mmCIF file of C-alpha atoms in Angstrom:
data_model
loop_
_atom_site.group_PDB
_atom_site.id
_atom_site.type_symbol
_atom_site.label_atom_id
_atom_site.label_comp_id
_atom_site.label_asym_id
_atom_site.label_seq_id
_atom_site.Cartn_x
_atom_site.Cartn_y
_atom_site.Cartn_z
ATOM 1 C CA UNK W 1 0.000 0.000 0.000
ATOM 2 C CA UNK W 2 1.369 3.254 -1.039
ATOM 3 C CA UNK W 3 1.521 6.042 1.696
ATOM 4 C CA UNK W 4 1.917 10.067 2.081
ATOM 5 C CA UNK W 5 1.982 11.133 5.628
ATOM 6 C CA UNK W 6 1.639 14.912 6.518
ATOM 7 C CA UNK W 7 0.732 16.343 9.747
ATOM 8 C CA UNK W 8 -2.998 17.584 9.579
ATOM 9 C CA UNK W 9 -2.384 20.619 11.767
ATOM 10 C CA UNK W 10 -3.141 22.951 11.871
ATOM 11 C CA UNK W 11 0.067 24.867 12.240
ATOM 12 C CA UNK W 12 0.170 28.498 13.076
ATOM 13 C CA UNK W 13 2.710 30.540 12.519
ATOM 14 C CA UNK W 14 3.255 34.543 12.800
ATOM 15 C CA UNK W 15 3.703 36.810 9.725
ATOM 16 C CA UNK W 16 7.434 37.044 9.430
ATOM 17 C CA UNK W 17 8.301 33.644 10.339
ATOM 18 C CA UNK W 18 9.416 30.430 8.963
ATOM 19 C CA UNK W 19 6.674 27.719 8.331
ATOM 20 C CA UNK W 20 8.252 24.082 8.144
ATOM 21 C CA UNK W 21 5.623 21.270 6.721
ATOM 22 C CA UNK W 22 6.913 17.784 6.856
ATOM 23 C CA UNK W 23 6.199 14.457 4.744
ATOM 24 C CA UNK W 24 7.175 11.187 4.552
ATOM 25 C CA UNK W 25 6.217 8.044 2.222
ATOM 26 C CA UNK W 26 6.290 4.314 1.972
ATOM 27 C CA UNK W 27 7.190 3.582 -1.315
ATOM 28 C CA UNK W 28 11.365 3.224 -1.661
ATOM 29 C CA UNK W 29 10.755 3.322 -5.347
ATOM 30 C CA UNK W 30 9.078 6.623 -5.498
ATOM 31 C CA UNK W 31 11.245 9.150 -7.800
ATOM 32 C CA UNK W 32 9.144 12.576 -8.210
ATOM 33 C CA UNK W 33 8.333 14.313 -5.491
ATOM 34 C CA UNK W 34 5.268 17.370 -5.423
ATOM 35 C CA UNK W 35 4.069 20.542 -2.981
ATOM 36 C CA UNK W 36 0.868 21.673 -3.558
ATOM 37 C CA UNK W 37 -1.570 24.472 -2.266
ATOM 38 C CA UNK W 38 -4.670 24.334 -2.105
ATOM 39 C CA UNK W 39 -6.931 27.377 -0.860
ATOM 40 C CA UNK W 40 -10.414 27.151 0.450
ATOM 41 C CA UNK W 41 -12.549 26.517 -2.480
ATOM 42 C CA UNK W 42 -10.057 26.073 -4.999
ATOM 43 C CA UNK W 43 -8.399 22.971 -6.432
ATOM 44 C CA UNK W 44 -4.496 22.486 -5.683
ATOM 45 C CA UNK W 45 -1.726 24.373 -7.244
ATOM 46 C CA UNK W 46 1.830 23.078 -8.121
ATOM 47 C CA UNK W 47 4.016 24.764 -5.695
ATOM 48 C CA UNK W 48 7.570 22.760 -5.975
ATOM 49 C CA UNK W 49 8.604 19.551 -7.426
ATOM 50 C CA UNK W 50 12.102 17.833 -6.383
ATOM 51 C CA UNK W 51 13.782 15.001 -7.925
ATOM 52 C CA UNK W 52 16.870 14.603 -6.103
ATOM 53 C CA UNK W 53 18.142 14.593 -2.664
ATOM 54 C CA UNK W 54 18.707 17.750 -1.117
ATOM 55 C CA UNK W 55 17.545 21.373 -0.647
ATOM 56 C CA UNK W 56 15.738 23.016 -3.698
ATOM 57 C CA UNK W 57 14.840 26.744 -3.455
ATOM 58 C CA UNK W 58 12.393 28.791 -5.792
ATOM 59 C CA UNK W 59 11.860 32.385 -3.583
ATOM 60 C CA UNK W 60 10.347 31.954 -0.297
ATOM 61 C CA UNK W 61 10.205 28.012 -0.465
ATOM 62 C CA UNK W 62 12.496 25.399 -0.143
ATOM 63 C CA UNK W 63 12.186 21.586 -0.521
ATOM 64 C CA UNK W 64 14.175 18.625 1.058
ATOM 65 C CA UNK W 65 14.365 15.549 0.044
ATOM 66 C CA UNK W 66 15.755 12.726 1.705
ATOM 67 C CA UNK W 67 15.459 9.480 -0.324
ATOM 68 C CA UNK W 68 17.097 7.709 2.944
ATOM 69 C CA UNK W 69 14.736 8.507 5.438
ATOM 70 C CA UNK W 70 11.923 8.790 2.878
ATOM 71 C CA UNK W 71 10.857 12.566 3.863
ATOM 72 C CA UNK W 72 10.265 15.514 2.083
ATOM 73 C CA UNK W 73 9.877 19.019 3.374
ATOM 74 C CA UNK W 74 8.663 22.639 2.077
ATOM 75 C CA UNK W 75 10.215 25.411 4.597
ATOM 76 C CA UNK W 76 8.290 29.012 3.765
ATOM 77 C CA UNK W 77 10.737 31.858 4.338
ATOM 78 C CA UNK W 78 8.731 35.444 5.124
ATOM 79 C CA UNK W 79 5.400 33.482 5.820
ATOM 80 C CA UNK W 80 2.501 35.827 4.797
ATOM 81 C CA UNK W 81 -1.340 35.425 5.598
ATOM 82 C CA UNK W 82 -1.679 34.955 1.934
ATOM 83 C CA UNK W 83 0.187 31.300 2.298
ATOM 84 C CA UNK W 84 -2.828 30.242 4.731
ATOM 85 C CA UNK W 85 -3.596 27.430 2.776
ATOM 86 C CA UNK W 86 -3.512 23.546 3.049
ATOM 87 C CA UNK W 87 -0.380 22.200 1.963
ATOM 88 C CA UNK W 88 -0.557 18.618 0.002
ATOM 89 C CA UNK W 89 2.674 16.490 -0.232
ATOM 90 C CA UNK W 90 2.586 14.240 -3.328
ATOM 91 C CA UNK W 91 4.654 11.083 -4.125
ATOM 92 C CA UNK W 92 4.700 8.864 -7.310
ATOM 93 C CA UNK W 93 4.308 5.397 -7.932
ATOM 94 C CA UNK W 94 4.085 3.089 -10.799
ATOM 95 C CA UNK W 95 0.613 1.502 -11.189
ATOM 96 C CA UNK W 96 1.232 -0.563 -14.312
ATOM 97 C CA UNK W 97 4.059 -2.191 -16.574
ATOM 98 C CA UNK W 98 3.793 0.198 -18.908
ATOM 99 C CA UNK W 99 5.563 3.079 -17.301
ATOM 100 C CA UNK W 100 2.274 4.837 -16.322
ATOM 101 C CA UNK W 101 2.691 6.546 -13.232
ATOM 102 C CA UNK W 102 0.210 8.041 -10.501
ATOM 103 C CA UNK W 103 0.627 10.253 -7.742
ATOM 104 C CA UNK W 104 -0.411 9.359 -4.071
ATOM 105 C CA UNK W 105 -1.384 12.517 -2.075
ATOM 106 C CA UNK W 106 -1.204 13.105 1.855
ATOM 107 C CA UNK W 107 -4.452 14.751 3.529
ATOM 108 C CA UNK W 108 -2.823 18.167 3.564
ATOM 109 C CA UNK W 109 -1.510 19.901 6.595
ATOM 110 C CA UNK W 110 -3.179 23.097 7.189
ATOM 111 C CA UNK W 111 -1.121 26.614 7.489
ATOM 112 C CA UNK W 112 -2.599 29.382 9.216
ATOM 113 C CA UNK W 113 -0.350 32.510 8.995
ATOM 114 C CA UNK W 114 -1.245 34.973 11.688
ATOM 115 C CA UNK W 115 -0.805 38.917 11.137
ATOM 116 C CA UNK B 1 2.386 26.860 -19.274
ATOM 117 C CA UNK B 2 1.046 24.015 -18.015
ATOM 118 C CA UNK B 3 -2.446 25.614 -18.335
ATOM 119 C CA UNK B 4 -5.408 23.245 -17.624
ATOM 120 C CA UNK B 5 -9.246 24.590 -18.417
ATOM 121 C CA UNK B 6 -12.284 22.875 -17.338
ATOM 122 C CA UNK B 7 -15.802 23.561 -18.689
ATOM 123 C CA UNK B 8 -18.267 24.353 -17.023
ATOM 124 C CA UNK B 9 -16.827 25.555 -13.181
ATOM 125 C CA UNK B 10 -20.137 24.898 -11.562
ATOM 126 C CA UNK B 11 -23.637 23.534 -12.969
ATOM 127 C CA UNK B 12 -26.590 22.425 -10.710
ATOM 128 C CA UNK B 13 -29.137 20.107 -12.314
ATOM 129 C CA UNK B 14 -31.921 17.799 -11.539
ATOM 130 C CA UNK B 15 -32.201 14.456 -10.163
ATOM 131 C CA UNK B 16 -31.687 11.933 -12.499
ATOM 132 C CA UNK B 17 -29.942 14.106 -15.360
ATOM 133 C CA UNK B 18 -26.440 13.487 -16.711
ATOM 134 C CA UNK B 19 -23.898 16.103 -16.814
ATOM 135 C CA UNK B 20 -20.975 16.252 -18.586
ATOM 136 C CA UNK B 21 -17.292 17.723 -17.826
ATOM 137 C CA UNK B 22 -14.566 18.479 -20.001
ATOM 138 C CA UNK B 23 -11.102 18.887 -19.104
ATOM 139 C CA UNK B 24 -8.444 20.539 -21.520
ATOM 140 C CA UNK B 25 -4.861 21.141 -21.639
ATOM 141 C CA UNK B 26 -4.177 24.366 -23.298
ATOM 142 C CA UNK B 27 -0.566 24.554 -23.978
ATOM 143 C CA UNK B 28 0.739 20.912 -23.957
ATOM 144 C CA UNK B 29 -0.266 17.227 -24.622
ATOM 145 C CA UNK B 30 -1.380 14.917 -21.919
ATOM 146 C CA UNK B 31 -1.179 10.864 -22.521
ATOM 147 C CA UNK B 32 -2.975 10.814 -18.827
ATOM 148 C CA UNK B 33 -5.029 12.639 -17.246
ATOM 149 C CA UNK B 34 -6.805 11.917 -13.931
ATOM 150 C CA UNK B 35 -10.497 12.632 -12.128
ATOM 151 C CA UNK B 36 -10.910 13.536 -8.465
ATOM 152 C CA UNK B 37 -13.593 14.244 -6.268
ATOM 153 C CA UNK B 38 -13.603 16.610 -3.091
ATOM 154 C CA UNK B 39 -16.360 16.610 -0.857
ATOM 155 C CA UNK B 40 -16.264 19.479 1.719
ATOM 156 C CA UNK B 41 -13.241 19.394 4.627
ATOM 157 C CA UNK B 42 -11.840 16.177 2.833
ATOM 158 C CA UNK B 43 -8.842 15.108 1.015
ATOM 159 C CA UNK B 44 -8.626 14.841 -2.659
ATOM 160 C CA UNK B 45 -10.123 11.138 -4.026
ATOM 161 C CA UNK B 46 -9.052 9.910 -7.143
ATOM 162 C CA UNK B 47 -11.887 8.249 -9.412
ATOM 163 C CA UNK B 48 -9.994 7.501 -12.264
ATOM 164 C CA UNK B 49 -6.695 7.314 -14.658
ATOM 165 C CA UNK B 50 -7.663 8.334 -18.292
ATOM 166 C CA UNK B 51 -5.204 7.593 -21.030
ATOM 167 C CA UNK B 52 -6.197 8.903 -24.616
ATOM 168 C CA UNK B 53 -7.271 6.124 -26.969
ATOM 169 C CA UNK B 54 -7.930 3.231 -24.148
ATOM 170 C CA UNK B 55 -10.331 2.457 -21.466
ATOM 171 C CA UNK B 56 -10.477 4.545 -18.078
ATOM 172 C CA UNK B 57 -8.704 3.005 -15.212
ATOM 173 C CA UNK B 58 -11.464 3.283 -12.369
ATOM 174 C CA UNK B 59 -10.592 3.054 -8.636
ATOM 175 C CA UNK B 60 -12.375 0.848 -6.024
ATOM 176 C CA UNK B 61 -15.962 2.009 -5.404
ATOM 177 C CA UNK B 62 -15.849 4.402 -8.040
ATOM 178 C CA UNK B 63 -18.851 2.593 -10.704
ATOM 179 C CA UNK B 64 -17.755 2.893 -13.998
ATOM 180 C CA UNK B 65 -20.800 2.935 -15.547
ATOM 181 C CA UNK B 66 -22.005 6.300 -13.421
ATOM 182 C CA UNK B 67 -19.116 8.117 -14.241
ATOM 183 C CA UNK B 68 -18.587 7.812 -17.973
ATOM 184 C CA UNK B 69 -14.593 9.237 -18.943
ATOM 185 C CA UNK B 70 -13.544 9.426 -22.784
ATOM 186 C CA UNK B 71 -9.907 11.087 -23.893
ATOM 187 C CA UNK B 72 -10.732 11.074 -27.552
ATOM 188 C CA UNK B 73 -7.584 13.221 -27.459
ATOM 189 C CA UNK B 74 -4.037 14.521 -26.303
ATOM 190 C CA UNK B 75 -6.069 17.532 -24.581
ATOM 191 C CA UNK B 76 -9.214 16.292 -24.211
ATOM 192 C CA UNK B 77 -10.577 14.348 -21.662
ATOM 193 C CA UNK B 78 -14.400 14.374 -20.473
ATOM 194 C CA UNK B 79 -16.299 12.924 -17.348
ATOM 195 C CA UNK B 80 -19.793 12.302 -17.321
ATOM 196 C CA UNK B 81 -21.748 11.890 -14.223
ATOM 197 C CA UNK B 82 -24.816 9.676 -15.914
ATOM 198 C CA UNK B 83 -28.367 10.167 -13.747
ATOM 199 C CA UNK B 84 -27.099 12.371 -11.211
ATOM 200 C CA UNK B 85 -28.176 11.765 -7.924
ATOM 201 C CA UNK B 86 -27.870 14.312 -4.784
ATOM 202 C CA UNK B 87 -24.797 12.065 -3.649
ATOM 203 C CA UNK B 88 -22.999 12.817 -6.580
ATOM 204 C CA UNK B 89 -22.840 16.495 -5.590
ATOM 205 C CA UNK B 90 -19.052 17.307 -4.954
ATOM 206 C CA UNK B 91 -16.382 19.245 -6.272
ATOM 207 C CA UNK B 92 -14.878 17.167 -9.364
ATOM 208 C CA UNK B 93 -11.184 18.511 -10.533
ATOM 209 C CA UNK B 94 -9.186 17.240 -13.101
ATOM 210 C CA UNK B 95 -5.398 17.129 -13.777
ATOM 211 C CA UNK B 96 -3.240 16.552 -16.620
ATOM 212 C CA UNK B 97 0.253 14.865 -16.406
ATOM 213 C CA UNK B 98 2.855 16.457 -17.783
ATOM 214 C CA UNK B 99 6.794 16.150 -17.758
ATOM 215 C CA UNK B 100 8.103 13.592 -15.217
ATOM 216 C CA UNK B 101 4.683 12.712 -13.954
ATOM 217 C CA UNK B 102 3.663 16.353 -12.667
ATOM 218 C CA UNK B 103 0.101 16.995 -12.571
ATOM 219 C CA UNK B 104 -1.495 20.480 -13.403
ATOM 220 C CA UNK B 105 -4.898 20.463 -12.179
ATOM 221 C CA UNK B 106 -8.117 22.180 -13.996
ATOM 222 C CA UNK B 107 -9.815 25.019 -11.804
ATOM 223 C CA UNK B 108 -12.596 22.312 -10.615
ATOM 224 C CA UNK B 109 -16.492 21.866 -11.067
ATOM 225 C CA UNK B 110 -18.899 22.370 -8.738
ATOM 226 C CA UNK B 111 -21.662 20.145 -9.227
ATOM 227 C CA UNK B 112 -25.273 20.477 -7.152
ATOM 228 C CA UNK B 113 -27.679 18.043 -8.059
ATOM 229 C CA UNK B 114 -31.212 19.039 -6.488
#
């Protein structure tokens, strides 16, 4: 069975501040690795995608990947009320023989920036 | 890029009607694309893997024969929610695959069957 874990929150953190959402999957042979946001009402939003272990930065966020301990996290620099949002972690798999792949999502931890 | 349209964003109907859903990438081709369903507070389901030219992949409990999916095309791919029920009101959202299995997801439907 293929697995996202996230931390439903939700997490508060003050306007300024650095929010840190965490992740972590079941599936060794998982190879693409996806942050999404998804506002109230909305559908989700491709944030970040990393590949390879390490830090990958694009502005305010930054994603880790650890292929070891099979965790991924988004850090959000400068956290503004406008990221309030829930935050989806999403891992790849392989559901046939024919290189079709599918992406298992967490529940979404919830971020609540306060002003 | 990676711009996904879907058509119409909200549409209420009668019991018992069937509605239909289209899902387009704009600027690039999709093999797959995929169907979820949110219901209020909860997490993202997936109904179904749609390749273009084959059969829908349907998930557990998702009947096959209610939700009708064709990708007659590398950009098109359509759901259709066949005599509507009450139940079957939700928030359906579709995504497109694109390079090294991202997905770009459509803006959503709202469905409200009365």
């Amino acid at each position: 069975q293929k697995e996202v874990e996230q931390n439903s929150g939700p997490l508060s953190v003050p306007e300024g501040a650095i929010a840190s959402l965490n992740c972590t999957y079941s599936d060794r042979g998982s190879q693409s690795f996806f942050w999404y946001r998804q506002y109230s009402g909305k559908s989700p939003e491709l944030i970040m995608s990393i590949y390879s272990n390490g830090d990958k930065e694009d502005g305010r966020f930054t994603a880790q990947l650890n292929k070891a301990s099979q965790y991924v996290s988004l850090l959000i620099r400068d956290s503004q009320p406008s990221d309030s949002a829930t935050y989806l972690c999403a891992v790849n798999y392989r559901y046939s023989g024919a290189g079709s792949y599918q992406l298992t999502f967490g529940k979404g931890t919830k971020l609540s920036v306060i002003p | 890029g990676a711009v996904v349209s879907q058509h119409p964003s909200w549409v209420i109907c009668k019991s018992g009607t069937s509605v239909k859903i289209e899902c387009r990438s704009l600027d690039f081709q999709a093999t797959t694309m995929f169907w979820y369903r949110q219901f209020p507070k909860q997490s993202l389901m997936l109904m179904a893997t749609s390749n273009e030219g084959s059969k829908a992949t349907y998930e557990q409990g998702v009947e096959k024969d209610k939700f009708l999916i064709n990708h007659a095309s590398l950009t098109l791919s359509t759901l259709t929610v066949t005599s509507a029920h009450p139940e079957d009101s939700s928030f359906y959202i579709c995504s497109a695959q694109g390079h090294r299995e991202t997905q770009y997801f459509g803006p959503g439907t709202r469905l409200l069957v009365l």
